[in-house]
Short mmCIF file of C-alpha atoms in Angstrom, two decimals:
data_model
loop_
_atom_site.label_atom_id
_atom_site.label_comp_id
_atom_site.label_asym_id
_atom_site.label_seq_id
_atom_site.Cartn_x
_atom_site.Cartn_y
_atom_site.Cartn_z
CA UNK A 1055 -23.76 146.20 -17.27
CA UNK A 1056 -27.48 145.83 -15.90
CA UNK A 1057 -28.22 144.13 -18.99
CA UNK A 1058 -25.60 142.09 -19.05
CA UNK A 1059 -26.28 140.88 -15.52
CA UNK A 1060 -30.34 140.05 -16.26
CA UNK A 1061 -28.50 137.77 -19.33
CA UNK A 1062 -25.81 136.23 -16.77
CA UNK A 1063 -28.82 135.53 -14.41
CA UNK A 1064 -31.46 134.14 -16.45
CA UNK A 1065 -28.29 131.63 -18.19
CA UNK A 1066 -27.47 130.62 -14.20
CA UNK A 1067 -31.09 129.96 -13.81
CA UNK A 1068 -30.96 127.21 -16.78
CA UNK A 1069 -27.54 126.03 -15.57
CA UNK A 1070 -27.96 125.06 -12.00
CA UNK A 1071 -31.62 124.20 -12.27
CA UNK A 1072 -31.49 121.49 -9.43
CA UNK A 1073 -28.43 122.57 -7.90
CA UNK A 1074 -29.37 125.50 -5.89
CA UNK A 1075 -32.14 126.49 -3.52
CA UNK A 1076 -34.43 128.82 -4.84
CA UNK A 1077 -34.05 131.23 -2.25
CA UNK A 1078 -30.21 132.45 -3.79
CA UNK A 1079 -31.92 132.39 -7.10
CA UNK A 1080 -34.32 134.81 -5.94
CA UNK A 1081 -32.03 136.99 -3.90
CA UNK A 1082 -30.61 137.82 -6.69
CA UNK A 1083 -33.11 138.16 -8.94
CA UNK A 1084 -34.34 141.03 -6.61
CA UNK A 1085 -31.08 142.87 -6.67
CA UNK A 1086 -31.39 142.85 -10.46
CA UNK A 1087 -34.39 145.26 -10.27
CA UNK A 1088 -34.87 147.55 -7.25
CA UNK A 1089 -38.58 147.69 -5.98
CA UNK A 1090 -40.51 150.67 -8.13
CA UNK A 1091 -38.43 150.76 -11.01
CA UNK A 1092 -38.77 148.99 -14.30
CA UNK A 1093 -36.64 146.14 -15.63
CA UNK A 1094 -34.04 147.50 -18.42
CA UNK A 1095 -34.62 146.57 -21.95
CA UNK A 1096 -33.13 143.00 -22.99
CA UNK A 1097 -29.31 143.21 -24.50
CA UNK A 1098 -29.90 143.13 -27.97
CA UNK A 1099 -33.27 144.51 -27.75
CA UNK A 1100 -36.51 142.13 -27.39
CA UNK A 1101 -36.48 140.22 -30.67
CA UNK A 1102 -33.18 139.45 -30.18
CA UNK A 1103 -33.35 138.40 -26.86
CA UNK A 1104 -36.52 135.75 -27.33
CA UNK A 1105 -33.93 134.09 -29.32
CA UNK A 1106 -31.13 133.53 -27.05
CA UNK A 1107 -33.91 132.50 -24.74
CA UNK A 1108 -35.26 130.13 -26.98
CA UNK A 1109 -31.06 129.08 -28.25
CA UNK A 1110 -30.14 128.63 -24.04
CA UNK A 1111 -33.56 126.84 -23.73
CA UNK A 1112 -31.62 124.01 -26.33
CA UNK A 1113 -27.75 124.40 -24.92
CA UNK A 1114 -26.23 122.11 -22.44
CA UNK A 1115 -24.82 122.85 -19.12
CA UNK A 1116 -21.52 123.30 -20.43
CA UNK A 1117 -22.49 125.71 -23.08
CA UNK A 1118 -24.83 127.77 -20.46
CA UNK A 1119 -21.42 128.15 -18.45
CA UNK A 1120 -19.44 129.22 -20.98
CA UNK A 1121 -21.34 131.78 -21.81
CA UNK A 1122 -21.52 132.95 -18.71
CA UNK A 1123 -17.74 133.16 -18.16
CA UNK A 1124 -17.83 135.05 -21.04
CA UNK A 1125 -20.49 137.51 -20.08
CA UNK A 1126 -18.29 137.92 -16.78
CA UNK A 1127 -15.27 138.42 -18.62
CA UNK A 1128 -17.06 141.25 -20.08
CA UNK A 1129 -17.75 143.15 -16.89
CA UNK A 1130 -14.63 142.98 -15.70
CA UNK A 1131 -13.39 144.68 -18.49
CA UNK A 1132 -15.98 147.14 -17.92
CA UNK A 1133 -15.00 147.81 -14.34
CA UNK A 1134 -11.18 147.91 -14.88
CA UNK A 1135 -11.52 150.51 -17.79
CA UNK A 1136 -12.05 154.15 -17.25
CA UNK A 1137 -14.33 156.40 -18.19
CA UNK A 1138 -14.98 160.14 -19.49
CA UNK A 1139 -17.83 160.70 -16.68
CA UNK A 1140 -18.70 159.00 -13.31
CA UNK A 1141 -20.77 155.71 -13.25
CA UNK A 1142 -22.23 154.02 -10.90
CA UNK A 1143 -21.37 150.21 -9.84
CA UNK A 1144 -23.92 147.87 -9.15
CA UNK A 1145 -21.66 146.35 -6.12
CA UNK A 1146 -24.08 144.43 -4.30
CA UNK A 1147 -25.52 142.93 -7.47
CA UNK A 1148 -22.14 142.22 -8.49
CA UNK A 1149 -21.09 140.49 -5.12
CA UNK A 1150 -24.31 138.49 -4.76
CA UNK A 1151 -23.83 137.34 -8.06
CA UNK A 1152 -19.56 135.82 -7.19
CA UNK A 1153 -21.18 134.61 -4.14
CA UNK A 1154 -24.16 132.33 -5.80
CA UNK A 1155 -22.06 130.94 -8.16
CA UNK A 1156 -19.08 129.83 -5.76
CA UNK A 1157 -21.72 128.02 -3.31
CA UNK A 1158 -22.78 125.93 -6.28
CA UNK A 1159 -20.28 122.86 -5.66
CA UNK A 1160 -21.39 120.22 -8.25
CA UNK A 1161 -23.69 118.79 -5.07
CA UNK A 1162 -27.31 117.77 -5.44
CA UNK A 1163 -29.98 118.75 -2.74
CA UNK A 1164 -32.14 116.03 -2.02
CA UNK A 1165 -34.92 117.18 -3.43
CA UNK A 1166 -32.80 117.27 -7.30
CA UNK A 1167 -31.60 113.71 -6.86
CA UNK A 1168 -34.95 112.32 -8.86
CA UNK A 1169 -34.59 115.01 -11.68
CA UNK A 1170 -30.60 115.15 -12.47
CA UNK A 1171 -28.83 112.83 -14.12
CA UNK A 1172 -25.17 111.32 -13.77
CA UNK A 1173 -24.37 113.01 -16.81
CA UNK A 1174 -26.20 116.49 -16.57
CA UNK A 1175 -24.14 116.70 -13.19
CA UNK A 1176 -21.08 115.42 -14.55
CA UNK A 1177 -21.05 117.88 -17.66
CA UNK A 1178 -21.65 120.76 -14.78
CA UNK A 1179 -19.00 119.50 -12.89
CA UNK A 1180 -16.31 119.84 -15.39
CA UNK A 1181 -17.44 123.44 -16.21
CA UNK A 1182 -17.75 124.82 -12.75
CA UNK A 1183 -13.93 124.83 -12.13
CA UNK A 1184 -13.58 127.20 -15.17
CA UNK A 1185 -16.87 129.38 -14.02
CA UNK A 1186 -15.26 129.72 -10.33
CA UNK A 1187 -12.33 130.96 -12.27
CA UNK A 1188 -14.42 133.57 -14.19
CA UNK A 1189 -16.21 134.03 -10.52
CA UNK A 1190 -12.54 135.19 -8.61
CA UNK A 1191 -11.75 137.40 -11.75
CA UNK A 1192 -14.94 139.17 -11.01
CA UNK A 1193 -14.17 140.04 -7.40
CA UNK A 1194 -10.67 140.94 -8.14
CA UNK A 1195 -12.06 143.80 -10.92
CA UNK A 1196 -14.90 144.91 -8.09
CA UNK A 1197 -11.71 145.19 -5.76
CA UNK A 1198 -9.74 147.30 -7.81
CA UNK A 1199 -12.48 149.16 -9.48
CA UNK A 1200 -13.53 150.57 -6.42
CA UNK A 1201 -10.66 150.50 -4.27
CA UNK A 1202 -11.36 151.73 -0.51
CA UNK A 1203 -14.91 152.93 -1.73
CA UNK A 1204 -15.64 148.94 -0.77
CA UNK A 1205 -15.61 149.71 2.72
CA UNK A 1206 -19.42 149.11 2.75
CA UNK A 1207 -19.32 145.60 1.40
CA UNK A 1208 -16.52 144.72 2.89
CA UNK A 1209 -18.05 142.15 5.20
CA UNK A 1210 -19.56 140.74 2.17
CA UNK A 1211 -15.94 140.03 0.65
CA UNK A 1212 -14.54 138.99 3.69
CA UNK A 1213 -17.68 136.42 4.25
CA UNK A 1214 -17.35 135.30 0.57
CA UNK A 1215 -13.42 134.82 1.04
CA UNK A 1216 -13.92 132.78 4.68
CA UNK A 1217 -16.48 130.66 3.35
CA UNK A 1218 -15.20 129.07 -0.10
CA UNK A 1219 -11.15 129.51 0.70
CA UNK A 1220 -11.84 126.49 3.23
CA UNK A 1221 -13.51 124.37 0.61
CA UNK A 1222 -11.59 125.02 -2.36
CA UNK A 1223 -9.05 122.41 -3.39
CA UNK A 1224 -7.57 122.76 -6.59
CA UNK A 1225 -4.32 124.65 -6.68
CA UNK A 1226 -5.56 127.00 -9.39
CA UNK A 1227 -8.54 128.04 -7.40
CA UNK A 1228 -6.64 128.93 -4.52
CA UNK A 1229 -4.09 130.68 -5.87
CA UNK A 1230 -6.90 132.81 -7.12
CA UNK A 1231 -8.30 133.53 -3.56
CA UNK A 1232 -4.77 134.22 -2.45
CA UNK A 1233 -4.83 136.58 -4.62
CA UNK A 1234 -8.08 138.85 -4.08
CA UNK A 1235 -7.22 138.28 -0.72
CA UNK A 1236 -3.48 140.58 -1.15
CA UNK A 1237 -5.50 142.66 -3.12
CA UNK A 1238 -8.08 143.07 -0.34
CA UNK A 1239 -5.01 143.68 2.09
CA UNK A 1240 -3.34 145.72 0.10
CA UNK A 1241 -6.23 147.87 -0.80
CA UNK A 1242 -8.12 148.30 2.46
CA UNK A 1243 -4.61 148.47 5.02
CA UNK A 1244 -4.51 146.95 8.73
CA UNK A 1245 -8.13 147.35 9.21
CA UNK A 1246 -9.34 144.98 6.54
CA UNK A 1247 -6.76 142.67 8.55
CA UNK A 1248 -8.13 142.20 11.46
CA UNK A 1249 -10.87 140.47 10.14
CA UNK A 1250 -9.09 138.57 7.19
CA UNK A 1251 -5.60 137.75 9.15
CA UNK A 1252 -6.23 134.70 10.55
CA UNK A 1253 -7.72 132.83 7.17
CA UNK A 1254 -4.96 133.78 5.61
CA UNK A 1255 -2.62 132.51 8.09
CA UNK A 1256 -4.61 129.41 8.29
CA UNK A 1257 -4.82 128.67 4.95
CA UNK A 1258 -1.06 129.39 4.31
CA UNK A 1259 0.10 127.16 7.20
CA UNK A 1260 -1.59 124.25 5.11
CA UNK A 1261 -0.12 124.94 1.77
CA UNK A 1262 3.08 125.67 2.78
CA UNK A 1263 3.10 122.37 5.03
CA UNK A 1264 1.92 120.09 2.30
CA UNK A 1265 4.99 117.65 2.69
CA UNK A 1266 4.73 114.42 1.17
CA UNK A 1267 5.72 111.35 4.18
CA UNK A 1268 5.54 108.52 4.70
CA UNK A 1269 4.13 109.33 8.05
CA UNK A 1270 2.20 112.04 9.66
CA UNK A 1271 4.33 114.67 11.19
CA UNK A 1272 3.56 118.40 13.08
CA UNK A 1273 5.70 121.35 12.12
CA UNK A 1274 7.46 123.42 14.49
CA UNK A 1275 7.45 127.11 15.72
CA UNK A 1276 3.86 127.51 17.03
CA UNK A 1277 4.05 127.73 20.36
CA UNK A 1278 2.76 130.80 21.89
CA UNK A 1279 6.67 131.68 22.79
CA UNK A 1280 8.44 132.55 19.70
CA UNK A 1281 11.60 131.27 20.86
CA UNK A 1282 10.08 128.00 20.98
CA UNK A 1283 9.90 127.95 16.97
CA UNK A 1284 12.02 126.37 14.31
CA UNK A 1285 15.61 125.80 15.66
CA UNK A 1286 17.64 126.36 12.41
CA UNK A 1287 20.96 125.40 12.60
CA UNK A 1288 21.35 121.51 11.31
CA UNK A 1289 23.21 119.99 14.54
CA UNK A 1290 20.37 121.38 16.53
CA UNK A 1291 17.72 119.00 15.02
CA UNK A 1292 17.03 116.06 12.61
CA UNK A 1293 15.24 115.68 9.81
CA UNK A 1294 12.95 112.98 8.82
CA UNK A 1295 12.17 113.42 5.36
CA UNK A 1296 13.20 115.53 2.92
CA UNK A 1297 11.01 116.17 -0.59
CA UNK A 1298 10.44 118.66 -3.53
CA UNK A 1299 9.26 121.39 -0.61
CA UNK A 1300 12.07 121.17 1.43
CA UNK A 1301 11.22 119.22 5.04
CA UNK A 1302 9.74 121.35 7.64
CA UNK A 1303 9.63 118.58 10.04
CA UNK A 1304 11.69 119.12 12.99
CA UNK A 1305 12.21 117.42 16.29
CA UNK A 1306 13.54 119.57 18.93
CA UNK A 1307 12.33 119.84 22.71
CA UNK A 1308 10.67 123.09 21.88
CA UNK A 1309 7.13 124.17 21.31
CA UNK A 1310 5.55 122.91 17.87
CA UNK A 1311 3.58 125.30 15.10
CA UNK A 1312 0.32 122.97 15.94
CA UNK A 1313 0.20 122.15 12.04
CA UNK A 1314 -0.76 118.14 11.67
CA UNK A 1315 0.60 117.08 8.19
CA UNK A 1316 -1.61 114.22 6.92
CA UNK A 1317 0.08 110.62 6.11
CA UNK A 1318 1.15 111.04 2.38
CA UNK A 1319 -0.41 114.43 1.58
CA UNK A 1320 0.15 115.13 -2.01
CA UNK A 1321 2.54 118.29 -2.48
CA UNK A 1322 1.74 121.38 -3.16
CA UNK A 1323 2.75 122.89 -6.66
CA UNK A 1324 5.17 125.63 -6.28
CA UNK A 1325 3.28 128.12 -7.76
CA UNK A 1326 0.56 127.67 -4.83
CA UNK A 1327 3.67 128.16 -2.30
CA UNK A 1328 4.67 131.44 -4.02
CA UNK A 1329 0.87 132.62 -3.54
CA UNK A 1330 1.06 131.78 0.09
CA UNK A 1331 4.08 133.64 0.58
CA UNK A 1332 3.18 136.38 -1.37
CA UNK A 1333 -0.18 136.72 0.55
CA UNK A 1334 1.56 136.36 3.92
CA UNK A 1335 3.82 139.46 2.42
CA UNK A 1336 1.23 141.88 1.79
CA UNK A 1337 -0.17 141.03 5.29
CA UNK A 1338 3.31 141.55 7.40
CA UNK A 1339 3.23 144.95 5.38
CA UNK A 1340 0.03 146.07 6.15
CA UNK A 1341 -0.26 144.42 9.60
CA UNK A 1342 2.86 143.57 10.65
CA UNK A 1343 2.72 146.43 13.96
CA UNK A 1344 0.19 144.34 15.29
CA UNK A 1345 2.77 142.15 16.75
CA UNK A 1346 -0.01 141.53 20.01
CA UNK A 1347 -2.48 139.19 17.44
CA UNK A 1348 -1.68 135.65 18.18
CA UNK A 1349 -1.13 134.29 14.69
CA UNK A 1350 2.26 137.03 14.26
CA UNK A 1351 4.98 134.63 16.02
CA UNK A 1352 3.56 131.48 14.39
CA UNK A 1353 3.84 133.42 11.02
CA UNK A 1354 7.59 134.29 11.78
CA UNK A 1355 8.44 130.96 12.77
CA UNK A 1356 7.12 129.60 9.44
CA UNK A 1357 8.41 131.97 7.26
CA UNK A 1358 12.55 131.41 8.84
CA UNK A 1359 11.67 127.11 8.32
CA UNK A 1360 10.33 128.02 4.31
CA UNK A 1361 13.64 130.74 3.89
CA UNK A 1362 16.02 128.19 5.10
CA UNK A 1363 14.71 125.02 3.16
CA UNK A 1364 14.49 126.85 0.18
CA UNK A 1365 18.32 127.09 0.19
CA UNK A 1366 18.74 123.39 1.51
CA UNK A 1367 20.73 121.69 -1.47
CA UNK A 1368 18.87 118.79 -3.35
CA UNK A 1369 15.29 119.48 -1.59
CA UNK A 1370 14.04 120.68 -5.27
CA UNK A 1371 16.01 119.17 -7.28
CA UNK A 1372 13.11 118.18 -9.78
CA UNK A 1373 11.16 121.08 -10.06
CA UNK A 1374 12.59 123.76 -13.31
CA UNK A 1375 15.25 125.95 -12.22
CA UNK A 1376 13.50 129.26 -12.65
CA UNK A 1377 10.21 128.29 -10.67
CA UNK A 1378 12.96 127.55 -7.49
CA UNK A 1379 14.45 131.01 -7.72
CA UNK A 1380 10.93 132.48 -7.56
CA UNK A 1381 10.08 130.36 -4.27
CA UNK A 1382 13.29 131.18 -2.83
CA UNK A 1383 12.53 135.08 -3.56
CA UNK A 1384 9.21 135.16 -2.48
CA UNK A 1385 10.30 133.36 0.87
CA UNK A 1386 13.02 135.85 1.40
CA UNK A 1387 10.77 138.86 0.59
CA UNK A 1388 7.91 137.37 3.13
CA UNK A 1389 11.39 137.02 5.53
CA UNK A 1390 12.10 140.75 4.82
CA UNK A 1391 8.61 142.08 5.57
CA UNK A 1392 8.69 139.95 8.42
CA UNK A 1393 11.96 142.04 9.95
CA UNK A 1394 10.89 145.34 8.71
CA UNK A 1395 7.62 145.07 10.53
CA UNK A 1396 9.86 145.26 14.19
CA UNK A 1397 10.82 148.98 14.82
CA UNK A 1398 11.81 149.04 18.39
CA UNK A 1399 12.93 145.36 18.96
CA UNK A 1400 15.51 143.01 17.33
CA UNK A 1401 13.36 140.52 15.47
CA UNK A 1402 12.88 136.86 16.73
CA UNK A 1403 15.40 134.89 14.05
CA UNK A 1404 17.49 138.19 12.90
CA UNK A 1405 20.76 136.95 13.09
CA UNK A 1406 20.03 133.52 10.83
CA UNK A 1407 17.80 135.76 8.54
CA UNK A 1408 20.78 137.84 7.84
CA UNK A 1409 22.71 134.51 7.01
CA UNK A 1410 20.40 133.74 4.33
CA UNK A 1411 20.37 137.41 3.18
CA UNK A 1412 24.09 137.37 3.12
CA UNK A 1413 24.33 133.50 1.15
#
């Protein structure tokens, strides 16, 4: 895996020559061999490696990043597959490594501007999506490889996690964090979420608000008082708009969720929605006692509004059958964790929980 790391490294260096500042470069390149000990033989041995030198030398961008997705592919099938005796894992190579290719956004420094072209950043551009992609994978094999032995680096996921999840944009990338983020939950219990709660919450509150209106709108149930949260029966409120999510826009007298919904926000594909929820699962399950953190009644308000407009007749008409019934499940199974969670009081919207449940 060493090897295969000096390879993935000295292909990065070619690739986002001009896009980075040195000083990731060389953090990394220190990781990759500890002070007194000698650098492992090339991959391939040393004739072999002057010529993928001199090959990656002649390759574009989008070739140097494919190969690197490749090379990543590799070790995560090397950390997800046992083996006869114990190994070690290079974790902190491994994590500095996810985290220098995620900061690398397609962005020049100033100092690159005079020796990048349009294209040369272009042809990166397209390719990083893909390499970000290879970058998440990565993470989610260190997560399960090591399982709870992470505890040492797990300020180093959690940074990693914090940092890019607010950035990221594209549906495909996110539902990728949402995912190492369950696993993280899942694998390191309530401890893990007390640091990672709130992005989570944060970043769910925005995909699963994503309405498309013609104006801008705030979603209800965030007030510190959970009673002031989403008022579900229909005579009880009106609704403004109605779209392929379901509307979560409602206009009673009580408190609001504090969630501002953008003027004609594009809508959020349903398999992002099903991420969220699932995500928001895993934390209620693992968290869920800690009923005194101040994102827990915002996150049961939501999840009753997402239940209830997933049964609302007509609001997804246009999306396939099949990817409805999964959004309606993983809303009801975020609902359920939600009322298992209370063990000595009746939770907040029981009785129109158990209406869905029943329906």
């Amino acid at each position: 895996m060493q090897k295969i790391l000096v390879l993935i490294n000295d292909q990065l260096n070619l690739a986002f020559h001009g896009l980075e500042e040195e000083t990731m470069r060389d953090s990394v390149t220190r990781l990759l061999v500890l002070p007194g000990k000698h650098p492992p033989p090339p991959l391939g041995g040393y004739i072999l490696a002057k010529e993928v030198r001199n090959k990656a030398s002649q390759m574009t961008e989008q070739s140097l990043m494919s190969n690197v997705s490749t090379l990543m592919l590799g070790c995560c099938l090397m950390l997800t597959n046992s083996y006869p005796a114990k190994v070690d894992v290079p974790v902190r190579l491994l994590l500095a490594l996810v985290d220098r290719v995620l900061m690398v956004n397609g962005s020049l420094p100033q100092m690159s501007l005079p020796f990048m072209t349009a294209k040369q950043q272009e042809n990166i551009c397209s390719e990083l999506p893909f390499l970000h992609s290879s970058s998440l994978e990565l993470l989610t094999a260190i997560i399960k490889c090591m399982g709870s032995q992470l505890l040492p680096y797990a300020a180093s996921i959690v940074r990693i996690i914090t940092k890019y999840f607010k950035t990221c944009e594209l549906p495909e990338l996110r539902i990728k964090f949402y995912s190492v983020a369950r696993d993280l939950l899942i694998t390191m219990g309530a401890g893990m979420a007390l640091y990672l709660a709130q992005e989570v919450v944060n970043n769910a509150f925005t995909d699963l608000s994503s309405i498309e209106q013609m104006d801008g709108g705030i979603l209800n149930g965030s007030n510190s008082n959970a009673s002031a949260g989403a008022q579900l029966p229909p005579s009880h409120r009106k609704r403004k708009h109605s779209s392929a999510t379901g509307s979560l826009q409602e206009h009673d007298e009580g408190g609001g969720l504090g969630v501002e919904l953008p003027k004609n926000r594009p809508l959020t594909p349903i398999s992002l929605r099903i991420a969220a929820l699932e995500t928001l699962e895993a934390l209620l399950t693992v968290a869920g006692a800690l009923k005194s953190e101040p994102w827990r009644s915002k996150v049961d308000s939501l999840l009753i509004v997402i239940a209830t407009d997933s049964f609302k007749e007509g609001t997804v008409s246009e999306e396939p059958a099949a990817t409805v019934t999964d959004l309606q499940l993983a809303a009801l199974r975020a609902l359920l964790a939600s009322f298992l969670s209370f063990i000595q009081e009746r939770p907040p919207y029981f009785s129109q929980g158990l209406e869905l449940f029943r329906r």
